[in-house]
XYZ file of C-alpha atoms in Angstrom:
770
model
C 0.000 0.000 0.000
C 1.294 3.451 -0.908
C 2.413 5.513 2.061
C 2.568 9.270 2.337
C 6.164 10.432 2.072
C 5.997 12.118 5.473
C 4.965 8.825 7.067
C 7.665 6.607 5.551
C 9.466 4.564 8.165
C 12.836 5.773 9.378
C 12.533 8.895 7.247
C 14.178 11.903 8.916
C 11.996 14.895 8.058
C 14.205 17.492 9.702
C 16.100 19.654 7.298
C 17.955 22.915 6.923
C 16.504 24.009 3.609
C 15.022 27.425 2.902
C 12.856 28.754 0.117
C 14.455 30.498 -2.847
C 14.636 34.268 -2.585
C 11.916 36.023 -4.531
C 13.621 37.532 -7.591
C 12.408 39.182 -10.764
C 13.116 37.121 -13.876
C 14.833 39.724 -16.036
C 16.447 39.458 -19.440
C 19.883 39.629 -17.839
C 19.021 36.770 -15.468
C 17.747 34.676 -18.366
C 20.965 35.344 -20.305
C 23.062 34.398 -17.268
C 21.283 31.042 -17.358
C 22.366 30.469 -20.966
C 18.912 30.764 -22.538
C 18.370 32.811 -25.667
C 15.451 35.198 -26.039
C 13.706 32.737 -28.364
C 14.231 29.891 -25.914
C 12.834 31.946 -23.054
C 9.745 32.776 -25.108
C 9.312 29.030 -25.539
C 9.529 28.612 -21.758
C 6.756 31.153 -21.308
C 4.602 29.342 -23.874
C 5.053 25.999 -22.131
C 4.269 27.343 -18.663
C 1.728 29.986 -19.578
C 3.421 32.189 -17.000
C 6.824 33.408 -15.869
C 8.957 30.726 -14.220
C 10.163 30.813 -10.638
C 13.909 30.970 -10.052
C 14.085 27.193 -9.545
C 12.049 26.580 -12.674
C 14.312 28.899 -14.675
C 17.339 26.990 -13.396
C 15.771 23.679 -14.395
C 15.045 24.891 -17.930
C 18.558 26.289 -18.228
C 20.291 22.998 -17.463
C 17.844 20.735 -19.269
C 18.084 22.873 -22.401
C 21.840 23.394 -22.184
C 23.946 22.059 -25.025
C 25.528 19.610 -22.608
C 22.217 17.970 -21.638
C 19.944 18.509 -24.652
C 22.332 17.977 -27.615
C 20.326 20.694 -29.347
C 22.974 21.393 -32.014
C 23.997 17.788 -32.614
C 20.855 15.621 -32.456
C 20.134 16.014 -36.163
C 23.530 14.588 -37.076
C 23.873 11.989 -34.327
C 20.766 10.264 -35.698
C 22.696 9.477 -38.898
C 25.207 7.217 -37.120
C 24.711 3.423 -37.317
C 23.688 2.102 -33.895
C 22.386 -1.408 -34.487
C 23.868 -4.870 -34.905
C 22.792 -8.372 -33.831
C 25.081 -8.109 -30.796
C 23.825 -4.661 -29.662
C 21.512 -4.926 -26.642
C 21.182 -1.186 -25.979
C 22.324 1.686 -28.167
C 22.461 5.437 -27.477
C 19.887 6.942 -25.135
C 20.659 5.209 -21.853
C 23.479 5.783 -19.393
C 25.809 3.586 -21.457
C 25.788 1.231 -24.430
C 25.403 -2.531 -24.004
C 26.624 -5.331 -26.272
C 26.225 -9.108 -26.023
C 29.476 -11.098 -25.892
C 27.856 -14.507 -25.478
C 27.831 -17.011 -22.632
C 25.185 -14.917 -20.865
C 27.438 -11.850 -20.501
C 27.180 -8.267 -21.710
C 29.711 -5.451 -21.923
C 28.511 -2.007 -20.816
C 30.660 0.963 -21.824
C 30.742 4.680 -22.523
C 33.105 7.621 -22.938
C 32.395 11.134 -21.690
C 34.118 14.512 -21.467
C 35.093 16.560 -18.442
C 37.015 19.222 -20.306
C 36.008 22.561 -18.818
C 36.187 21.434 -15.161
C 39.610 19.872 -15.764
C 40.998 23.094 -17.186
C 39.712 25.143 -14.245
C 40.649 22.662 -11.502
C 42.625 19.805 -13.093
C 42.753 17.340 -10.201
C 39.088 17.432 -9.219
C 37.927 17.953 -12.795
C 39.658 14.789 -13.977
C 38.811 12.824 -10.834
C 35.090 13.557 -11.046
C 35.178 12.789 -14.757
C 36.329 9.293 -13.858
C 33.725 9.040 -11.107
C 30.912 10.107 -13.396
C 31.695 7.621 -16.149
C 32.058 4.816 -13.605
C 28.542 5.566 -12.349
C 27.147 5.584 -15.887
C 28.333 1.996 -16.214
C 27.437 0.469 -12.852
C 24.059 2.240 -12.959
C 23.164 -0.320 -15.622
C 24.097 -3.296 -13.481
C 27.667 -3.801 -14.657
C 30.768 -4.154 -12.511
C 33.404 -1.800 -13.975
C 36.468 -3.751 -15.079
C 38.545 -1.148 -16.925
C 39.065 2.582 -17.339
C 40.683 4.339 -20.290
C 41.231 7.985 -21.121
C 42.164 10.323 -23.956
C 44.023 13.465 -22.901
C 44.832 16.477 -25.068
C 47.074 19.192 -23.652
C 48.456 22.441 -25.018
C 51.930 23.231 -26.278
C 54.540 21.878 -23.838
C 56.070 25.371 -23.791
C 52.828 26.948 -22.582
C 53.181 28.051 -18.931
C 50.088 26.121 -17.757
C 50.628 22.836 -19.582
C 52.865 21.074 -17.067
C 50.565 22.067 -14.192
C 47.527 20.768 -16.089
C 49.219 17.466 -16.956
C 50.220 16.892 -13.344
C 46.765 17.709 -12.007
C 44.813 15.672 -14.545
C 47.022 12.600 -14.251
C 46.902 12.893 -10.472
C 43.114 13.160 -10.510
C 42.644 10.165 -12.792
C 45.010 8.028 -10.745
C 43.770 9.306 -7.406
C 40.145 8.437 -8.167
C 40.514 5.270 -10.235
C 43.131 3.716 -7.976
C 41.017 4.262 -4.867
C 37.897 2.800 -6.472
C 39.910 -0.246 -7.502
C 39.274 -0.260 -11.253
C 42.370 -0.614 -13.475
C 43.240 2.172 -15.905
C 44.542 0.187 -18.854
C 44.892 2.447 -21.880
C 44.436 5.765 -23.589
C 46.164 8.610 -25.378
C 48.086 11.726 -24.397
C 49.096 14.293 -27.023
C 50.062 17.955 -27.153
C 49.013 20.761 -29.492
C 48.825 24.532 -29.163
C 45.113 24.508 -30.072
C 44.440 23.082 -26.586
C 46.363 25.823 -24.743
C 43.181 27.408 -23.447
C 40.930 24.349 -23.405
C 42.354 20.924 -22.648
C 40.404 17.733 -23.289
C 39.877 15.052 -20.652
C 37.795 12.206 -22.068
C 37.166 9.259 -19.744
C 35.928 5.798 -20.718
C 34.741 2.928 -18.518
C 34.003 -0.663 -19.499
C 31.944 -2.990 -17.319
C 30.725 -6.575 -17.343
C 27.134 -7.562 -16.594
C 24.676 -10.420 -16.682
C 23.038 -9.968 -20.100
C 19.652 -10.859 -18.601
C 19.893 -8.254 -15.820
C 20.514 -4.878 -17.414
C 19.032 -1.927 -15.506
C 17.445 1.032 -17.250
C 16.236 4.515 -16.319
C 12.577 4.286 -17.328
C 10.413 5.073 -14.278
C 7.147 3.128 -14.209
C 4.469 2.281 -11.646
C 2.295 5.076 -10.274
C 2.856 5.324 -6.529
C 6.276 3.689 -6.573
C 8.748 5.417 -4.251
C 11.633 7.543 -5.530
C 14.732 7.206 -3.375
C 17.949 9.147 -3.081
C 21.145 7.233 -2.221
C 24.833 8.004 -1.850
C 26.465 11.212 -0.639
C 24.758 14.290 0.729
C 24.029 17.244 -1.537
C 26.237 20.308 -1.335
C 26.766 23.445 -3.364
C 29.591 22.086 -5.521
C 28.975 21.810 -9.236
C 26.009 24.180 -9.453
C 25.643 25.253 -13.103
C 28.234 22.695 -14.187
C 26.136 21.700 -17.218
C 25.680 25.347 -18.153
C 29.419 25.996 -17.840
C 30.096 23.009 -20.112
C 27.849 24.665 -22.709
C 29.805 27.922 -22.950
C 33.235 28.890 -24.218
C 35.996 30.128 -21.949
C 37.212 33.689 -21.688
C 39.698 35.609 -19.559
C 37.453 35.216 -16.501
C 37.271 31.410 -16.674
C 38.970 30.957 -13.316
C 36.015 32.691 -11.712
C 33.998 29.586 -12.585
C 36.018 27.456 -10.171
C 33.048 26.987 -7.765
C 31.214 25.084 -10.539
C 33.781 22.258 -10.422
C 32.554 19.228 -8.486
C 34.493 17.580 -5.677
C 34.800 13.806 -5.704
C 35.235 11.153 -3.029
C 36.392 7.850 -4.552
C 35.975 5.933 -1.305
C 32.284 6.833 -1.207
C 32.049 5.892 -4.895
C 33.392 2.428 -4.077
C 30.778 2.008 -1.341
C 28.053 3.224 -3.689
C 29.165 0.796 -6.388
C 29.051 -2.183 -4.056
C 25.739 -1.138 -2.490
C 24.079 -0.678 -5.877
C 25.308 -4.037 -7.171
C 24.144 -5.717 -3.977
C 20.657 -4.228 -4.292
C 20.592 -5.110 -7.985
C 20.914 -8.760 -6.997
C 17.401 -8.442 -5.549
C 14.261 -7.666 -7.536
C 13.300 -4.347 -5.914
C 14.728 -1.811 -8.395
C 12.326 -0.521 -11.051
C 14.611 2.157 -12.526
C 17.929 3.770 -11.664
C 19.770 6.848 -12.856
C 23.095 8.435 -11.964
C 22.949 12.046 -10.774
C 25.496 13.377 -13.227
C 25.332 16.614 -15.204
C 22.489 18.780 -13.844
C 22.265 16.497 -10.812
C 18.851 15.766 -9.357
C 17.135 17.775 -12.096
C 18.442 15.731 -15.010
C 18.106 12.345 -13.328
C 14.536 12.983 -12.201
C 13.345 14.418 -15.516
C 15.027 11.703 -17.596
C 13.529 8.889 -15.526
C 10.024 10.400 -15.562
C 10.189 11.306 -19.262
C 11.297 7.821 -20.329
C 8.499 6.261 -18.294
C 5.839 8.813 -19.304
C 4.896 9.422 -15.659
C 4.724 12.357 -13.278
C 6.888 12.820 -10.242
C 6.459 14.577 -6.929
C 9.523 15.301 -4.838
C 9.686 16.684 -1.311
C 12.987 18.552 -1.190
C 12.854 18.596 2.579
C 13.869 14.940 2.535
C 16.978 15.426 0.353
C 20.111 14.854 2.512
C 22.214 18.019 2.513
C 25.647 18.778 3.916
C 25.437 22.578 3.898
C 23.145 24.907 5.781
C 20.292 26.958 4.338
C 20.370 25.359 0.909
C 17.582 26.471 -1.402
C 15.461 24.389 -3.814
C 17.379 26.020 -6.681
C 20.692 24.833 -5.244
C 19.415 21.342 -4.441
C 18.030 20.779 -7.918
C 21.107 22.122 -9.733
C 23.869 20.793 -7.480
C 26.262 18.366 -9.159
C 27.613 16.884 -5.946
C 29.171 13.530 -6.726
C 28.493 9.900 -5.755
C 24.683 10.118 -5.832
C 21.981 7.978 -7.433
C 18.225 8.237 -7.916
C 16.137 5.054 -7.884
C 12.549 4.028 -8.320
C 11.735 1.017 -6.126
C 8.835 -1.365 -6.001
C 6.316 -0.037 -3.526
C 6.867 -1.559 -0.087
C 10.515 -2.470 -0.668
C 11.962 0.652 0.947
C 13.124 -1.221 4.057
C 15.029 -3.766 1.976
C 16.910 -1.030 0.129
C 17.484 1.044 3.240
C 19.162 -1.848 5.031
C 21.583 -2.309 2.128
C 22.613 1.335 1.970
C 22.872 1.733 5.722
C 25.107 -1.345 5.794
C 27.444 0.489 3.374
C 27.175 3.682 5.470
C 25.519 5.690 2.709
C 22.669 8.167 2.769
C 19.232 6.740 1.998
C 16.060 8.816 1.745
C 12.638 8.399 0.211
C 12.166 11.776 -1.474
C 9.170 11.269 -3.719
C 6.598 9.178 -5.586
C 5.656 8.560 -9.192
C 2.382 10.250 -10.035
C -0.163 10.608 -12.791
C -0.574 13.843 -14.678
C 2.886 14.108 -16.252
C 4.173 16.963 -14.068
C 7.305 17.400 -12.000
C 6.116 18.925 -8.728
C 8.685 20.051 -6.173
C 7.565 20.784 -2.622
C 9.135 22.120 0.532
C 7.213 22.146 3.824
C 3.950 21.884 1.921
C 4.755 24.780 -0.429
C 5.021 24.067 -4.152
C 8.313 25.564 -5.347
C 8.120 24.265 -8.913
C 5.477 22.695 -11.122
C 6.680 21.781 -14.597
C 5.119 19.650 -17.344
C 7.616 16.879 -18.105
C 6.787 15.934 -21.682
C 6.694 19.501 -23.087
C 9.937 20.384 -21.344
C 11.633 17.285 -22.767
C 9.947 17.133 -26.177
C 10.120 20.879 -26.834
C 13.809 21.127 -26.028
C 15.364 23.210 -28.796
C 16.770 21.364 -31.797
C 18.858 23.410 -34.191
C 19.858 22.772 -37.782
C 22.757 25.168 -37.634
C 24.408 26.456 -40.812
C 27.693 24.809 -41.657
C 30.494 24.966 -44.189
C 33.141 22.329 -44.808
C 36.742 23.564 -44.891
C 38.551 23.561 -48.201
C 40.689 20.432 -48.618
C 43.152 19.027 -51.126
C 42.431 15.290 -51.126
C 44.847 14.493 -53.966
C 47.976 15.863 -52.334
C 50.288 13.137 -51.037
C 53.526 14.812 -50.070
C 54.212 17.902 -48.018
C 53.776 21.114 -50.008
C 57.148 22.404 -48.818
C 60.203 21.164 -47.007
C 60.247 17.726 -48.656
C 63.788 16.398 -49.119
C 64.888 16.924 -52.699
C 65.080 13.846 -54.919
C 68.290 11.980 -54.338
C 69.042 13.718 -51.049
C 69.603 11.131 -48.347
C 67.925 11.754 -44.998
C 69.589 10.744 -41.748
C 67.208 7.956 -40.690
C 68.751 7.505 -37.253
C 68.506 11.195 -36.394
C 64.970 11.467 -37.795
C 63.765 8.412 -35.878
C 65.286 9.708 -32.626
C 63.631 13.077 -33.054
C 60.239 11.666 -34.023
C 60.133 9.055 -31.250
C 61.212 11.617 -28.630
C 58.676 14.226 -29.745
C 55.914 15.000 -27.224
C 53.194 13.067 -29.062
C 55.188 9.871 -29.656
C 57.474 9.876 -26.619
C 56.820 7.041 -24.196
C 54.079 7.785 -21.681
C 55.230 5.337 -19.012
C 55.582 8.208 -16.520
C 51.886 8.833 -16.974
C 50.365 5.367 -16.922
C 52.562 4.058 -14.138
C 50.713 6.480 -11.844
C 47.573 4.495 -12.569
C 46.921 1.103 -11.027
C 46.577 -0.913 -14.229
C 46.810 -4.375 -12.636
C 44.187 -4.219 -9.863
C 41.496 -6.944 -10.171
C 44.223 -9.215 -11.643
C 42.556 -9.538 -15.057
C 44.756 -7.152 -17.060
C 46.391 -9.219 -19.786
C 47.942 -6.407 -21.850
C 48.782 -3.228 -19.985
C 49.058 0.308 -21.454
C 51.573 0.984 -24.216
C 50.441 -1.408 -26.924
C 47.908 -1.217 -29.727
C 44.982 -2.187 -27.498
C 44.688 -3.023 -23.833
C 43.349 -6.506 -23.109
C 41.257 -7.501 -20.095
C 40.380 -11.098 -19.296
C 36.682 -11.903 -19.017
C 36.939 -13.005 -15.403
C 37.088 -16.747 -14.881
C 37.427 -17.545 -18.584
C 40.004 -17.649 -21.364
C 38.212 -14.936 -23.327
C 39.282 -11.320 -23.386
C 38.166 -7.809 -24.247
C 40.400 -5.569 -26.367
C 39.993 -1.848 -25.671
C 41.335 1.218 -27.442
C 40.810 4.994 -27.709
C 41.841 6.790 -30.896
C 41.701 10.049 -32.823
C 44.158 12.093 -34.911
C 43.024 15.724 -34.536
C 45.457 17.124 -37.110
C 43.828 14.902 -39.764
C 40.381 16.104 -38.643
C 41.453 19.734 -38.921
C 42.803 19.190 -42.444
C 39.796 17.165 -43.618
C 37.003 16.421 -41.112
C 35.442 13.666 -43.207
C 38.733 11.808 -43.655
C 39.608 12.483 -40.017
C 36.313 10.994 -38.838
C 36.866 7.930 -41.000
C 40.427 7.526 -39.798
C 39.571 7.798 -36.097
C 37.158 4.873 -36.389
C 39.464 2.909 -38.684
C 42.484 3.299 -36.403
C 40.503 2.147 -33.376
C 39.315 -0.845 -35.420
C 42.931 -1.565 -36.485
C 44.281 -1.380 -32.935
C 41.696 -3.903 -31.750
C 42.358 -6.107 -34.781
C 46.137 -5.951 -34.211
C 45.874 -8.017 -31.014
C 43.620 -10.578 -32.686
C 40.254 -9.336 -31.404
C 36.983 -8.980 -33.313
C 35.879 -5.318 -33.102
C 32.288 -5.095 -31.864
C 31.183 -1.538 -31.086
C 32.139 2.075 -30.521
C 31.543 4.813 -27.989
C 32.514 8.353 -28.906
C 33.343 11.692 -27.327
C 32.959 14.454 -29.904
C 34.989 17.521 -28.890
C 34.577 20.699 -30.969
C 34.470 24.481 -30.686
C 31.320 26.600 -30.806
C 28.502 25.154 -32.954
C 27.362 28.727 -33.551
C 30.268 29.123 -35.986
C 29.681 27.782 -39.494
C 33.223 26.434 -39.842
C 33.119 24.555 -36.530
C 29.708 23.119 -37.334
C 31.121 22.063 -40.686
C 33.936 20.231 -38.918
C 31.347 18.438 -36.793
C 29.165 17.469 -39.756
C 32.142 16.243 -41.769
C 33.494 14.188 -38.872
C 30.073 12.607 -38.248
C 29.747 11.720 -41.921
C 33.200 10.131 -41.945
C 32.548 8.248 -38.712
C 29.246 6.940 -40.049
C 30.847 5.713 -43.253
C 33.590 3.903 -41.351
C 31.272 2.374 -38.754
C 29.017 0.978 -41.485
C 31.899 -0.342 -43.589
C 33.574 -2.002 -40.597
C 30.424 -3.306 -38.813
C 31.411 -1.182 -35.827
C 28.191 0.457 -34.541
C 28.049 3.430 -32.163
C 26.259 2.408 -28.954
C 26.934 5.371 -26.659
C 28.717 8.686 -26.548
C 28.917 12.340 -25.672
C 29.128 15.669 -27.496
C 31.267 18.444 -26.049
C 30.894 21.784 -27.839
C 32.259 25.220 -26.930
C 35.798 23.985 -26.450
C 37.411 27.316 -27.203
C 38.789 30.371 -25.464
C 38.253 33.929 -26.649
C 37.011 32.622 -29.985
C 39.983 30.294 -30.621
C 38.724 26.719 -31.024
C 40.525 23.460 -30.435
C 41.343 21.162 -33.327
C 38.244 19.030 -34.002
C 38.651 15.883 -31.895
C 36.042 13.162 -32.466
C 37.486 10.683 -29.978
C 36.612 7.030 -30.562
C 36.596 4.303 -27.910
C 36.270 0.741 -29.148
C 35.634 -2.707 -27.684
C 36.474 -6.042 -29.270
C 36.287 -9.692 -28.225
C 39.037 -12.317 -28.203
C 37.574 -15.799 -28.054
C 40.838 -17.484 -27.007
C 43.522 -15.554 -25.148
C 46.059 -18.228 -26.069
C 45.990 -16.754 -29.598
C 46.592 -13.184 -28.441
C 49.563 -11.448 -30.080
C 51.588 -8.477 -28.888
C 53.590 -5.851 -30.748
C 57.018 -6.886 -29.470
C 59.331 -9.006 -31.644
C 59.374 -12.634 -30.476
C 62.194 -14.610 -32.108
C 65.293 -13.920 -34.165
C 65.039 -15.105 -37.741
C 61.352 -14.348 -38.164
C 60.368 -12.414 -41.267
C 59.055 -8.843 -40.972
C 56.266 -8.133 -43.431
C 54.144 -5.080 -44.162
C 50.456 -5.639 -44.834
C 48.991 -2.821 -46.931
C 50.249 -0.447 -49.591
C 52.895 2.194 -48.864
C 52.547 5.345 -50.959
C 54.656 7.638 -48.798
C 51.999 10.122 -47.664
C 53.737 12.820 -45.623
C 50.951 15.403 -45.464
C 49.893 16.007 -41.812
C 52.499 13.479 -40.648
C 54.514 13.578 -37.447
C 57.654 13.644 -39.626
C 56.435 16.810 -41.349
C 55.561 18.387 -38.019
C 58.759 17.477 -36.150
C 61.474 17.332 -38.808
C 60.216 19.894 -41.319
C 58.154 22.050 -38.897
C 55.405 21.865 -41.499
C 51.807 21.414 -40.345
C 50.097 21.929 -43.709
C 49.181 19.384 -46.340
C 46.343 16.955 -46.826
C 45.262 14.194 -44.462
C 46.008 10.676 -45.717
C 43.280 8.971 -47.762
C 41.197 6.335 -45.951
C 39.923 3.549 -48.213
C 37.413 1.691 -46.054
C 37.166 -1.289 -48.373
C 40.927 -1.786 -48.120
C 40.790 -1.239 -44.335
C 38.226 -4.005 -44.012
C 40.020 -6.406 -46.341
C 43.447 -5.933 -44.770
C 42.153 -6.060 -41.196
C 40.065 -9.183 -41.736
C 43.082 -10.880 -43.299
C 45.362 -9.967 -40.367
C 42.804 -11.050 -37.762
C 42.234 -14.393 -39.486
C 45.983 -14.997 -39.715
C 46.367 -14.271 -35.992
C 43.526 -16.682 -35.226
C 45.278 -19.347 -37.305
C 48.511 -18.857 -35.343
C 50.466 -17.623 -38.382
C 51.415 -14.211 -36.976
C 53.779 -13.974 -34.008
C 53.769 -10.180 -33.523
C 51.623 -7.411 -34.945
C 51.509 -3.619 -34.786
C 49.364 -1.196 -36.752
C 51.149 1.570 -38.660
C 49.869 4.921 -37.445
C 51.519 8.146 -36.233
C 55.108 8.355 -37.434
C 54.828 5.727 -40.145
C 56.629 2.503 -40.885
C 60.009 3.022 -39.218
C 58.335 4.282 -36.032
C 56.128 1.167 -35.955
C 59.156 -1.100 -36.325
C 61.085 0.905 -33.735
C 58.214 0.520 -31.276
C 58.089 -3.245 -31.926
C 61.807 -3.503 -31.222
C 61.527 -1.362 -28.073
C 58.729 -3.627 -26.822
C 61.202 -6.507 -26.942
C 64.958 -7.003 -26.644
C 65.429 -7.772 -30.322
C 66.451 -5.665 -33.288
C 65.829 -5.951 -37.011
C 67.586 -5.892 -40.365
C 65.543 -3.924 -42.882
C 65.894 -3.184 -46.581
C 64.499 -0.405 -48.740
C 62.540 -2.067 -51.567
C 63.265 -1.067 -55.147
C 60.619 1.143 -56.669
C 59.382 2.374 -53.289
C 58.439 5.922 -52.340
C 61.148 8.436 -51.539
C 63.034 7.551 -48.372
C 61.252 10.061 -46.133
C 57.855 9.055 -47.457
C 58.563 5.332 -47.336
C 59.848 5.258 -43.771
C 57.733 8.035 -42.204
C 54.669 8.384 -44.421
C 51.339 7.766 -42.685
C 49.418 5.754 -45.268
C 46.455 3.987 -43.704
C 45.243 0.356 -43.561
C 48.728 -0.998 -42.772
C 50.151 -3.437 -40.246
C 53.673 -4.680 -39.555
C 53.678 -8.394 -38.735
C 56.259 -11.047 -38.030
C 55.906 -14.553 -39.404
C 58.055 -17.659 -38.929
C 60.325 -18.121 -41.945
C 58.705 -21.451 -42.827
C 55.256 -19.813 -43.022
C 56.114 -16.808 -45.172
C 55.257 -18.349 -48.547
C 51.863 -19.610 -47.376
C 51.152 -16.253 -45.701
C 51.949 -14.272 -48.848
C 50.007 -16.695 -51.056
C 46.908 -16.305 -48.878
C 47.281 -12.522 -48.972
C 47.442 -12.559 -52.762
C 44.379 -14.799 -52.921
C 42.437 -12.331 -50.800
C 43.618 -9.248 -52.691
C 45.832 -7.951 -49.863
C 49.134 -6.175 -50.545
C 52.050 -7.698 -48.615
C 55.799 -7.242 -48.952
C 58.750 -8.512 -46.944
C 60.736 -5.728 -45.306
C 63.390 -7.673 -43.432
C 63.889 -9.991 -40.507
C 64.167 -9.946 -36.733
C 67.885 -9.989 -35.943
C 70.500 -8.562 -33.625
C 70.092 -5.970 -30.910
C 69.821 -2.822 -33.071
C 67.953 -1.607 -36.144
C 69.987 -1.951 -39.338
C 68.597 -0.289 -42.451
C 70.283 -1.274 -45.692
C 74.029 -1.676 -45.454
C 75.115 1.519 -43.762
C 72.516 2.734 -41.239
C 72.632 1.308 -37.742
C 70.254 2.697 -35.132
C 71.176 1.850 -31.547
C 68.126 0.533 -29.682
C 69.738 1.520 -26.405
C 69.995 5.157 -27.458
C 66.568 5.014 -29.081
C 65.037 3.705 -25.863
C 66.553 6.574 -23.888
C 65.278 9.137 -26.391
C 61.817 7.582 -26.431
C 61.351 7.114 -22.690
C 63.093 10.189 -21.317
C 60.999 13.068 -22.654
C 57.934 12.721 -20.424
C 59.637 12.351 -17.010
C 62.247 14.957 -18.012
C 59.489 17.399 -18.977
C 57.445 16.806 -15.845
C 60.549 17.314 -13.731
C 60.920 20.773 -15.256
C 63.412 19.936 -17.976
C 63.503 20.684 -21.695
C 60.108 20.923 -23.284
C 60.139 20.452 -27.052
C 62.845 17.789 -27.296
C 65.938 16.136 -25.843
C 69.374 15.207 -26.992
C 69.776 11.522 -27.914
C 72.218 9.630 -25.768
C 71.559 11.486 -22.516
C 70.749 9.071 -19.725
C 67.338 9.467 -18.075
C 67.543 11.538 -14.920
C 70.783 13.328 -15.849
């Protein structure tokens, strides 16, 4: 039988909450809340009256770019989201895919860019906390975290501080929760000087028959609040995430949330324990826009009304107002709808884990969100109109001019016949900020906790064992922003294709994608054009590679004083390995094995790391991405790994062929003897060009002929480049590259930089720490 909220057992009705001050809703106040004049007129039409302050705040966050996707919905609908193995696509807290044997993988990537720039430690930490909750909200135990980090120029005065804070926040939160951080990216570019990117991804494992959703149903069912108390941190966080930075950005520091990973761990365990019962009807994380977003989303999805008594919301600060309670983004909180009469069962679980538990409302008929305090109605909003009438814009857009036929750099290319110093070039490229080893960074993360990490950070894809089995999940995050800036469509294709290649390179079958789409202001035609082009390229690649998008996030307004970041459509991918005994790594295995290149090498230097580092040239076209060739080459490599023919594999990406081989050698203790094939591209293009759809593989000498014959049969280009031999890299007859010196150059830059040393580069041969 339904009880009145005020009569619920064990419910503490004492509170220190006061009514909002009576204020006039002026044009300036509306603008401060991020609503345009047209949007405010729509608010007046929906309500038939002027809103109260709390109601204005609710509209502002629900209609913010961050929560409503009002500039991106039109284009997001064009992405492929379905496949036989997709259980749940976009629209819930996270995507869900079926991996067989009664198990599902739940995963998502999300941004926490603006908070991390203002307060890097807490911004990054709460980004991790938020994405963890998105996953365990759906009934999954998180098993892996990844991230993609984009920082400004190493010479910029704030960059080192931001790197230290963000890495500390990611490690500080993830390590305490006990979820391994197993992979990601970290690159540097001046376009991020005023707006870094912190994209966090979590992957969880769940019973495929027990996935939890956010659709509130059952009139009279109780709505309960669990987790931490509500404070004033994070108020207007969603609104801040929907605006560009300016010179006063530091004044927004109070909008950054504060996280507590130990409470998050308790909340995780309590939620999973309650999920083992049958009392939960719906559950939603209180993320962006806090109680407002979670309550409206649950009620809207279930087509029900909701009445909340704010006097029952646990608070940790005195004299909080309804406005503050509804807009607070305090961390480690959940909203649940329970079966009527099961409140005691849930309360015992959360009290056992020493967490707050409060019945704060009931589902109602009528389709309204009614907020009360001490019997007074402080807000009364129609749910469906507010959700359905959220603005949706078809913003004007223009694609940037591109030169898709250009292969080489427009200037600075070595003249024909001029020999480049391969050893010097490789040292400089591999010690550059983007390609330098990131061990300093990922060793601050606990990447082995839970004891199921099979391949740790530093390879093509991280690999996590499906607990208690010999199956594994391959995980990767990928994007090349400089390609996206040069040609958004090609850049969008390439981001998906590279993620697919990295998962393929360990022998896994790529299954699905999550994305985090980071761009400048959608109110600018050129930025909107970048977004449209990237979405089109992503869609083409996802369809061609059977790699559907099941979850994601859009982050606009990543710019400062009108200067936007490079377009960064970050891709996170998940693949399945049926037998971990067939897993391959990138490191060379045995001397005498043949080194082969799968895929065609044209020598494309436009937008390459070589052009950027050696020639200081950042112009030129992005490399072409032929999706049919990507699919054919990748399927061939994956099949060969499954047949045990390939002993090591590495995709060719940033830096080109010689960088890929150098990284394979550095991942082992073995060197290689390489030759420059007759009729190849010029030396710079051949060794450092960034042509796509390529892999470097090693094959036992006895298997080479059969491997090449099968490649020819399947229409795949393959050529032999050399063999695994010695302790150094020997190219031709006269170039010897010391692996010892190369290792120092590769591994030293990051710790040297973070210790306050040289920023743009180092001298080869200097011992780390000197």
